[in-house]
Coordinates of C-alpha atoms and ligand atoms in Angstrom, one line a residue:
M446 CA 166.6 -107.8 -65.3
L447 CA 165.0 -111.3 -64.9
N448 CA 166.1 -113.7 -62.1
F449 CA 168.7 -116.3 -63.0
T450 CA 171.1 -118.8 -61.8
Y451 CA 174.4 -119.4 -63.6
E452 CA 177.1 -122.1 -63.2
N453 CA 179.6 -123.2 -65.8
P454 CA 182.4 -125.4 -64.5
T455 CA 183.9 -126.4 -68.0
Q456 CA 187.6 -125.9 -68.0
I457 CA 188.7 -124.1 -71.1
V458 CA 192.3 -124.8 -72.3
F459 CA 192.8 -122.3 -75.1
G460 CA 195.6 -121.7 -77.6
R461 CA 198.3 -123.0 -79.9
G462 CA 199.7 -126.4 -79.0
T463 CA 197.1 -127.2 -76.3
V464 CA 196.1 -130.5 -77.7
A465 CA 199.2 -131.9 -76.1
Q466 CA 197.6 -131.3 -72.7
V467 CA 194.8 -133.8 -73.3
G468 CA 196.6 -136.5 -71.4
R469 CA 196.8 -134.4 -68.2
L470 CA 193.2 -133.4 -68.4
I471 CA 191.8 -137.0 -68.3
P472 CA 192.3 -138.9 -65.0
R473 CA 194.9 -141.6 -65.4
D474 CA 192.8 -144.5 -64.4
R475 CA 190.2 -144.1 -67.1
T476 CA 189.3 -146.3 -70.1
I477 CA 188.8 -143.7 -72.8
L478 CA 186.5 -143.8 -75.8
M479 CA 187.7 -141.3 -78.4
T480 CA 184.9 -140.3 -80.8
Y481 CA 185.3 -138.5 -84.1
G482 CA 183.6 -137.8 -87.4
G483 CA 184.2 -138.6 -91.1
G484 CA 188.0 -138.4 -91.0
S485 CA 188.9 -134.7 -91.1
I486 CA 191.0 -135.2 -87.9
K487 CA 193.1 -137.8 -89.7
R488 CA 193.8 -135.5 -92.6
N489 CA 194.7 -132.4 -90.6
G490 CA 196.9 -134.1 -88.0
V491 CA 194.7 -133.6 -85.0
Y492 CA 194.2 -137.4 -84.6
D493 CA 198.0 -137.9 -84.4
Q494 CA 198.3 -135.1 -81.8
V495 CA 195.6 -136.6 -79.6
M496 CA 197.1 -140.1 -79.9
K497 CA 200.5 -138.8 -79.0
A498 CA 199.1 -137.1 -75.9
L499 CA 197.3 -140.3 -74.8
K500 CA 200.2 -142.6 -75.5
G501 CA 200.2 -145.7 -73.3
R502 CA 196.7 -145.1 -72.1
P503 CA 193.7 -147.4 -72.9
V504 CA 191.9 -145.7 -75.8
L505 CA 189.1 -147.2 -77.9
E506 CA 187.9 -145.4 -81.0
F507 CA 184.5 -144.7 -82.4
G508 CA 184.5 -142.8 -85.7
G509 CA 182.0 -142.1 -88.4
I510 CA 179.7 -139.6 -86.5
E511 CA 178.1 -137.6 -89.2
P512 CA 177.1 -133.9 -89.4
N513 CA 173.7 -133.7 -87.7
P514 CA 174.7 -136.8 -85.7
S515 CA 172.2 -139.6 -86.1
Y516 CA 170.7 -141.7 -83.3
E517 CA 171.1 -144.8 -85.6
T518 CA 174.9 -144.3 -85.7
L519 CA 175.4 -143.3 -82.1
M520 CA 173.5 -146.3 -80.8
K521 CA 176.2 -148.5 -82.4
A522 CA 178.8 -147.2 -79.9
L523 CA 176.9 -148.5 -76.9
P524 CA 177.5 -152.3 -76.7
R525 CA 181.3 -152.0 -76.9
A526 CA 181.5 -149.0 -74.6
R527 CA 179.5 -150.9 -72.0
R528 CA 181.4 -154.1 -72.5
E529 CA 184.8 -152.5 -72.2
G530 CA 183.9 -150.4 -69.2
V531 CA 184.5 -147.1 -70.9
D532 CA 184.5 -144.4 -68.2
F533 CA 185.7 -141.3 -70.1
L534 CA 184.6 -140.0 -73.5
L535 CA 186.9 -137.7 -75.6
S536 CA 185.2 -136.0 -78.5
V537 CA 187.6 -134.8 -81.3
G538 CA 185.9 -132.8 -84.0
G539 CA 183.1 -130.3 -84.5
G540 CA 179.8 -129.8 -82.8
S541 CA 178.2 -132.9 -84.3
V542 CA 180.8 -135.2 -82.9
L543 CA 180.5 -133.5 -79.5
D544 CA 176.7 -133.6 -79.4
G545 CA 176.8 -137.2 -80.5
T546 CA 179.3 -137.9 -77.7
K547 CA 177.1 -136.2 -75.2
F548 CA 174.3 -138.5 -76.3
I549 CA 176.5 -141.6 -76.0
A550 CA 177.6 -140.5 -72.6
A551 CA 174.0 -140.2 -71.4
A552 CA 172.8 -143.4 -73.2
I553 CA 175.5 -145.6 -71.7
D554 CA 174.1 -144.9 -68.2
Y555 CA 170.5 -144.8 -69.3
E556 CA 168.4 -147.5 -67.7
G557 CA 165.2 -147.2 -69.7
E558 CA 164.4 -149.3 -72.7
E559 CA 164.9 -146.8 -75.5
P560 CA 167.4 -143.9 -75.2
W561 CA 165.6 -142.0 -77.8
D562 CA 163.1 -141.1 -75.0
I563 CA 165.8 -138.8 -73.7
L564 CA 165.1 -136.6 -76.8
A565 CA 161.5 -137.4 -77.7
K566 CA 160.0 -137.6 -74.2
G567 CA 162.4 -135.6 -72.1
A568 CA 163.3 -138.7 -70.1
P569 CA 165.6 -137.5 -67.3
V570 CA 169.3 -138.0 -67.7
K571 CA 170.2 -139.1 -64.1
S572 CA 173.9 -139.6 -64.8
A573 CA 176.4 -139.7 -67.7
V574 CA 179.9 -140.9 -68.4
P575 CA 182.2 -137.8 -68.0
L576 CA 183.4 -136.3 -71.2
G577 CA 185.9 -133.7 -72.6
C578 CA 186.5 -132.4 -76.1
V579 CA 189.1 -131.2 -78.6
L580 CA 187.0 -128.8 -80.7
T581 CA 188.0 -128.3 -84.3
L582 CA 185.1 -126.2 -85.6
P583 CA 184.0 -123.0 -83.8
A584 CA 180.2 -122.7 -84.1
T585 CA 177.8 -124.4 -81.7
G586 CA 179.2 -123.5 -78.3
S587 CA 178.6 -127.2 -77.4
E588 CA 182.1 -127.2 -75.9
M589 CA 180.9 -125.2 -73.0
N590 CA 177.2 -125.9 -72.7
R591 CA 174.8 -128.7 -71.7
N592 CA 172.9 -129.1 -75.0
A593 CA 173.1 -131.8 -77.7
V594 CA 171.1 -131.9 -80.9
I595 CA 170.5 -135.4 -82.3
S596 CA 168.7 -136.4 -85.5
R597 CA 166.8 -139.6 -86.3
R598 CA 167.0 -140.3 -89.9
S599 CA 164.2 -142.9 -90.0
T600 CA 161.6 -140.4 -88.8
K601 CA 163.2 -137.2 -90.1
E602 CA 163.3 -135.7 -86.5
K603 CA 166.0 -133.4 -85.0
L604 CA 165.6 -132.9 -81.3
V605 CA 167.5 -131.3 -78.4
F606 CA 168.3 -132.6 -74.9
T607 CA 169.9 -130.6 -72.1
S608 CA 171.6 -132.1 -69.1
R609 CA 174.1 -130.8 -66.5
H610 CA 175.7 -134.3 -66.7
T611 CA 176.7 -133.8 -70.3
L612 CA 178.5 -130.5 -69.8
P613 CA 182.1 -131.2 -70.9
K614 CA 184.7 -131.4 -68.1
F615 CA 187.1 -129.6 -70.3
A616 CA 187.4 -128.1 -73.8
V617 CA 190.7 -127.9 -75.6
L618 CA 190.4 -125.0 -78.1
D619 CA 193.5 -124.8 -80.3
P620 CA 192.7 -122.3 -83.1
T621 CA 195.3 -124.0 -85.4
T622 CA 193.1 -127.1 -85.6
T623 CA 190.6 -124.9 -87.5
F624 CA 193.1 -123.9 -90.2
S625 CA 191.9 -126.9 -92.3
L626 CA 188.2 -126.0 -92.3
P627 CA 186.7 -125.7 -95.7
P628 CA 185.3 -122.1 -96.4
K629 CA 181.8 -123.4 -96.2
Q630 CA 182.2 -124.8 -92.7
T631 CA 184.1 -121.7 -91.5
A632 CA 181.2 -119.5 -92.8
N633 CA 178.6 -121.8 -91.2
G634 CA 180.3 -121.5 -87.9
I635 CA 180.3 -117.7 -88.0
V636 CA 176.6 -117.6 -88.9
D637 CA 175.7 -120.1 -86.2
A638 CA 177.5 -118.1 -83.5
F639 CA 176.1 -114.8 -84.8
V640 CA 172.5 -116.2 -84.6
H641 CA 173.1 -117.7 -81.2
V642 CA 173.9 -114.2 -79.9
L643 CA 170.9 -112.7 -81.7
E644 CA 168.5 -115.3 -80.3
Q645 CA 169.5 -114.1 -76.8
Y646 CA 169.8 -110.4 -77.5
L647 CA 167.2 -109.3 -80.1
T648 CA 164.1 -109.8 -78.0
Y649 CA 162.6 -107.2 -75.7
D650 CA 164.3 -104.8 -73.4
V651 CA 164.5 -105.8 -69.7
N652 CA 167.0 -103.1 -68.8
A653 CA 170.1 -105.3 -68.8
P654 CA 172.7 -103.1 -70.4
L655 CA 175.7 -105.3 -69.5
Q656 CA 174.2 -108.4 -71.3
D657 CA 173.3 -106.2 -74.3
R658 CA 176.8 -104.9 -74.6
Q659 CA 178.3 -108.4 -74.1
A660 CA 176.1 -109.5 -77.0
E661 CA 177.0 -106.5 -79.2
A662 CA 180.7 -107.1 -78.5
I663 CA 180.5 -110.6 -79.9
L664 CA 178.4 -109.5 -82.9
R665 CA 180.9 -106.7 -83.8
T666 CA 183.9 -109.0 -83.3
L667 CA 182.3 -111.6 -85.6
V668 CA 181.6 -108.9 -88.2
E669 CA 185.2 -107.7 -88.1
E670 CA 187.0 -111.1 -87.7
G671 CA 184.7 -113.2 -89.9
P672 CA 185.8 -111.8 -93.2
K673 CA 189.5 -112.1 -92.1
V674 CA 189.3 -115.9 -91.6
M675 CA 187.4 -116.2 -94.9
K676 CA 190.2 -114.4 -96.7
K677 CA 193.2 -115.9 -94.8
P678 CA 192.3 -119.3 -93.3
K679 CA 195.6 -119.5 -91.5
D680 CA 195.4 -116.1 -89.8
Y681 CA 195.9 -117.4 -86.2
D682 CA 194.6 -114.3 -84.4
A683 CA 191.5 -114.1 -86.5
R684 CA 190.8 -117.8 -86.0
A685 CA 191.4 -117.4 -82.3
N686 CA 189.0 -114.5 -82.1
V687 CA 186.3 -116.3 -84.0
M688 CA 186.8 -119.4 -81.8
W689 CA 186.4 -117.6 -78.6
C690 CA 183.4 -115.7 -79.9
A691 CA 181.6 -118.9 -80.8
T692 CA 182.2 -120.3 -77.3
Q693 CA 181.0 -117.2 -75.6
A694 CA 178.0 -117.0 -77.9
L695 CA 176.4 -120.1 -76.3
N696 CA 177.9 -120.8 -72.9
G697 CA 174.9 -119.5 -71.0
L698 CA 176.4 -116.1 -70.0
L699 CA 174.5 -114.0 -72.5
S700 CA 171.2 -115.6 -71.4
C701 CA 171.6 -114.5 -67.8
G702 CA 168.6 -112.4 -66.8
V703 CA 167.2 -111.8 -70.3
P704 CA 164.5 -113.4 -72.4
G705 CA 165.4 -115.9 -75.1
D706 CA 163.9 -116.2 -78.6
W707 CA 165.1 -119.5 -80.2
A708 CA 162.2 -119.6 -82.8
T709 CA 164.8 -119.5 -85.6
H710 CA 166.6 -122.5 -84.2
Q711 CA 163.4 -124.5 -83.8
I712 CA 162.2 -123.7 -87.3
G713 CA 165.8 -124.3 -88.6
H714 CA 166.0 -127.7 -87.0
E715 CA 162.9 -128.7 -88.9
L716 CA 164.3 -127.4 -92.2
T717 CA 167.4 -129.5 -91.6
A718 CA 165.4 -132.6 -90.6
F719 CA 163.1 -132.4 -93.7
Y720 CA 165.5 -131.0 -96.3
G721 CA 169.0 -131.7 -95.1
V722 CA 170.3 -128.1 -95.3
D723 CA 173.2 -127.5 -92.9
H724 CA 172.3 -126.1 -89.5
A725 CA 173.8 -122.6 -90.3
E726 CA 172.1 -122.5 -93.7
S727 CA 168.7 -123.2 -92.0
L728 CA 169.4 -120.2 -89.7
A729 CA 170.4 -117.9 -92.5
I730 CA 167.1 -118.7 -94.2
A731 CA 164.9 -118.4 -91.1
Y732 CA 166.4 -115.6 -89.1
P733 CA 165.8 -112.7 -91.5
A734 CA 162.2 -113.9 -91.9
V735 CA 161.7 -114.0 -88.1
M736 CA 163.1 -110.5 -87.8
R737 CA 160.7 -109.2 -90.5
H738 CA 157.7 -111.1 -89.0
Q739 CA 158.4 -109.8 -85.5
R740 CA 159.6 -106.3 -86.5
K741 CA 157.0 -104.6 -84.3
E742 CA 157.6 -106.8 -81.2
K743 CA 161.4 -106.5 -81.6
A744 CA 161.4 -102.9 -82.8
K745 CA 163.3 -101.3 -79.9
K746 CA 166.1 -103.9 -79.9
L747 CA 166.2 -104.0 -83.7
R748 CA 167.0 -100.2 -83.8
Q749 CA 169.6 -100.7 -81.0
Y750 CA 171.2 -103.5 -82.9
G751 CA 171.2 -101.5 -86.1
E752 CA 172.8 -98.6 -84.4
R753 CA 175.4 -100.3 -82.2
V754 CA 176.4 -103.2 -84.5
W755 CA 175.9 -101.7 -88.0
G756 CA 176.2 -97.9 -87.3
I757 CA 172.7 -97.2 -88.7
R758 CA 171.6 -93.8 -87.4
E759 CA 169.8 -92.2 -90.3
G760 CA 166.2 -92.7 -91.6
S761 CA 162.8 -93.2 -90.0
R762 CA 162.3 -95.8 -87.3
D763 CA 161.0 -98.3 -89.9
E764 CA 163.8 -97.6 -92.4
R765 CA 166.4 -98.2 -89.7
I766 CA 164.8 -101.5 -88.8
E767 CA 164.7 -102.6 -92.5
A768 CA 168.4 -101.5 -92.9
A769 CA 169.4 -103.6 -89.9
I770 CA 167.7 -106.7 -91.3
E771 CA 169.3 -106.1 -94.7
K772 CA 172.7 -105.7 -93.2
T773 CA 172.3 -109.0 -91.4
E774 CA 171.4 -110.8 -94.6
E775 CA 174.2 -109.1 -96.5
F776 CA 176.6 -110.3 -93.9
F777 CA 175.5 -113.9 -94.2
R778 CA 175.6 -113.7 -98.0
S779 CA 179.1 -112.0 -97.9
L780 CA 180.3 -115.2 -96.2
G781 CA 178.7 -117.3 -98.9
V782 CA 175.7 -118.5 -96.9
K783 CA 172.4 -118.1 -98.8
T784 CA 169.3 -116.7 -97.2
R785 CA 166.3 -117.9 -99.1
L786 CA 164.5 -121.3 -99.5
K787 CA 164.7 -121.1 -103.3
D788 CA 168.5 -120.8 -103.1
Y789 CA 168.4 -124.4 -101.9
G790 CA 165.6 -125.5 -104.2
I791 CA 163.1 -125.9 -101.4
A792 CA 159.5 -125.3 -102.4
K793 CA 157.3 -128.2 -101.5
G794 CA 156.1 -129.8 -98.2
L795 CA 156.7 -126.8 -95.9
E796 CA 153.3 -127.3 -94.3
R797 CA 154.8 -130.3 -92.5
I798 CA 156.7 -128.0 -90.4
G799 CA 153.7 -126.0 -89.1
A800 CA 151.9 -129.4 -88.6
R801 CA 154.8 -130.5 -86.3
F802 CA 154.6 -127.5 -84.1
Q803 CA 150.8 -127.9 -84.0
A804 CA 151.2 -131.5 -82.8
R805 CA 153.7 -130.4 -80.2
G806 CA 151.5 -127.5 -79.1
A807 CA 154.5 -125.2 -79.5
S808 CA 154.4 -121.5 -79.2
L809 CA 157.8 -120.1 -80.1
G810 CA 159.7 -116.9 -79.5
E811 CA 160.4 -114.7 -76.5
R812 CA 156.8 -113.8 -76.2
G813 CA 155.4 -117.3 -77.1
N814 CA 153.4 -115.6 -79.8
I815 CA 154.7 -117.7 -82.8
G816 CA 152.3 -120.7 -83.2
P817 CA 151.9 -123.0 -86.2
R818 CA 150.1 -120.3 -88.2
E819 CA 152.8 -117.8 -87.6
V820 CA 155.5 -120.4 -88.5
G821 CA 153.7 -120.8 -91.8
E822 CA 153.8 -117.0 -92.4
I823 CA 157.5 -117.0 -91.5
L824 CA 158.2 -119.8 -94.0
T825 CA 156.3 -117.7 -96.6
L826 CA 158.7 -114.8 -95.9
C827 CA 161.6 -117.3 -96.4
R828 CA 160.5 -117.8 -100.0
K829 CA 160.6 -114.1 -101.0
Ligands
LIG62 O1 183.2 -135.3 -89.9 P1 184.5 -134.7 -90.1 O2 185.3 -135.5 -91.1 O3 185.2 -134.4 -88.9 O4 184.2 -133.3 -90.9 C1 183.5 -132.2 -90.4 C2 182.0 -132.2 -91.0 O5 182.0 -132.7 -92.3 C3 184.1 -131.0 -90.8 N1 185.1 -130.5 -89.9 C4 185.1 -130.3 -88.6 N2 186.2 -129.7 -88.2 C5 187.1 -129.7 -89.3 C6 186.4 -130.1 -90.4 N3 186.9 -130.2 -91.6 C7 188.2 -129.8 -91.7 N4 188.9 -129.3 -90.7 C8 188.4 -129.2 -89.4 N5 189.1 -128.7 -88.4 O6 183.0 -130.0 -90.8 C9 181.8 -130.7 -91.1 C10 180.7 -130.2 -90.2 O7 180.9 -130.5 -88.9 P2 179.8 -130.4 -87.8 O8 180.4 -130.9 -86.5 O9 178.5 -131.0 -88.3 O10 179.5 -128.8 -87.7 P3 179.1 -128.0 -86.5 O11 180.2 -127.8 -85.5 O12 178.6 -126.7 -87.1 O13 177.9 -128.7 -85.7 C11 176.6 -128.7 -86.2 C12 175.7 -129.6 -85.3 O14 175.6 -128.9 -84.0 C13 174.2 -128.7 -83.7 C14 173.6 -128.5 -85.1 O15 172.2 -128.6 -85.1 C15 174.3 -129.6 -85.9 O16 173.7 -130.9 -85.6 N6 174.1 -127.6 -82.8 C16 174.5 -127.9 -81.5 C17 174.3 -126.9 -80.5 C18 174.7 -127.2 -79.1 N7 175.1 -128.4 -78.8 O17 174.6 -126.3 -78.2 C19 173.7 -125.6 -80.8 C20 173.6 -125.3 -82.2 O18 172.6 -124.3 -82.3 C21 173.4 -126.4 -83.1 O19 172.0 -126.7 -83.2
LIG63 ZN1 172.9 -122.9 -83.7

């Protein structure tokens, strides 16, 4: 096992009716900025529940944060938040609203000229306004991690920053808030969580059987519970199980002491930045191709994954690996998430992605063996 440190102080408040606890979770003396997206929280009643919980408290609102939250939109929140002395942010919505809120929290305190430098140049986040969330879409794990992914529309960039200061103080996870999710977003969330686990599990063996089995437990639970929520969107237990899986998939626990891959996420972010596919769609395209490209390097874990998650015990070593990859693709497609570039009409301009990694001097994957040329080969596999 590799060395690691682990700390995760986010308070999780999980279950039916928990939105009512938001008032108690935010210190009484705070001026709150409540952030949200395009209006789903007004249609499904979550907005009203939050407002009721915060009755009599100073609450400002900032809505309109879009999926793949944009720098351009988020910057609009700053003047008012600073002027009104906002000292707590409450994100109500999915991962995009939460990531956008993390950025606003860091940008309010940022002393440099251009907050984009936090993303583009890794400018340090020395402090941030504290934040909490009511999460309505299980997918990203953002509710219990330090990451935020922000897009800049004008330059077609999508970049990540990570800071301990933007870890949510609390996350309210009420599975009933997810009943209203459209099937596409439900499926996206399952795929995203599934790939988060794989990025931390399907690497090379470092003799960490606990982490392996924690990962396999989440994968198998998603395989069992995912189809249930697709079939019955108001199945509370299935929604609860998917929600807790998604949080556990990217709260740092699975990464303890093991190598991380993340090539698929990096390639996927470029696919979203250039072509606008949803985050999970980009992963469903890129992950099978990464598995195929890296089948030798990942052979041992691919066979373990095939056997323990999909019950594949027959066939030659190579056949078992191919079967595991096919099972993964079938699972994504069974949820309605397509797995090839052509399914989205993407054919041209892919060389821009390799060029970007070239410019960044990037070498991706758990072995750092995926450079710009290999990214090109992986994108070719995404076409087949
Ligand atoms: O904007 P509203 O009206 O709220 O509608 C949203 C949005 O259109 C809707 N929605 C959310 N909850 C709903 C609902 N509709 C009905 N009922 C509900 N309960 O769903 C749509 C998508 O929402 P979004 O927040 O964009 O989805 P998701 O949670 O999948 O977040 C995706 C973003 O997170 C980033 C992605 O790159 C992408 O930008 N990621 C963040 C990570 C992190 N912070 O650790 C890791 C991930 O790998 C990922 O990169
Ligand atoms: Zn993801």
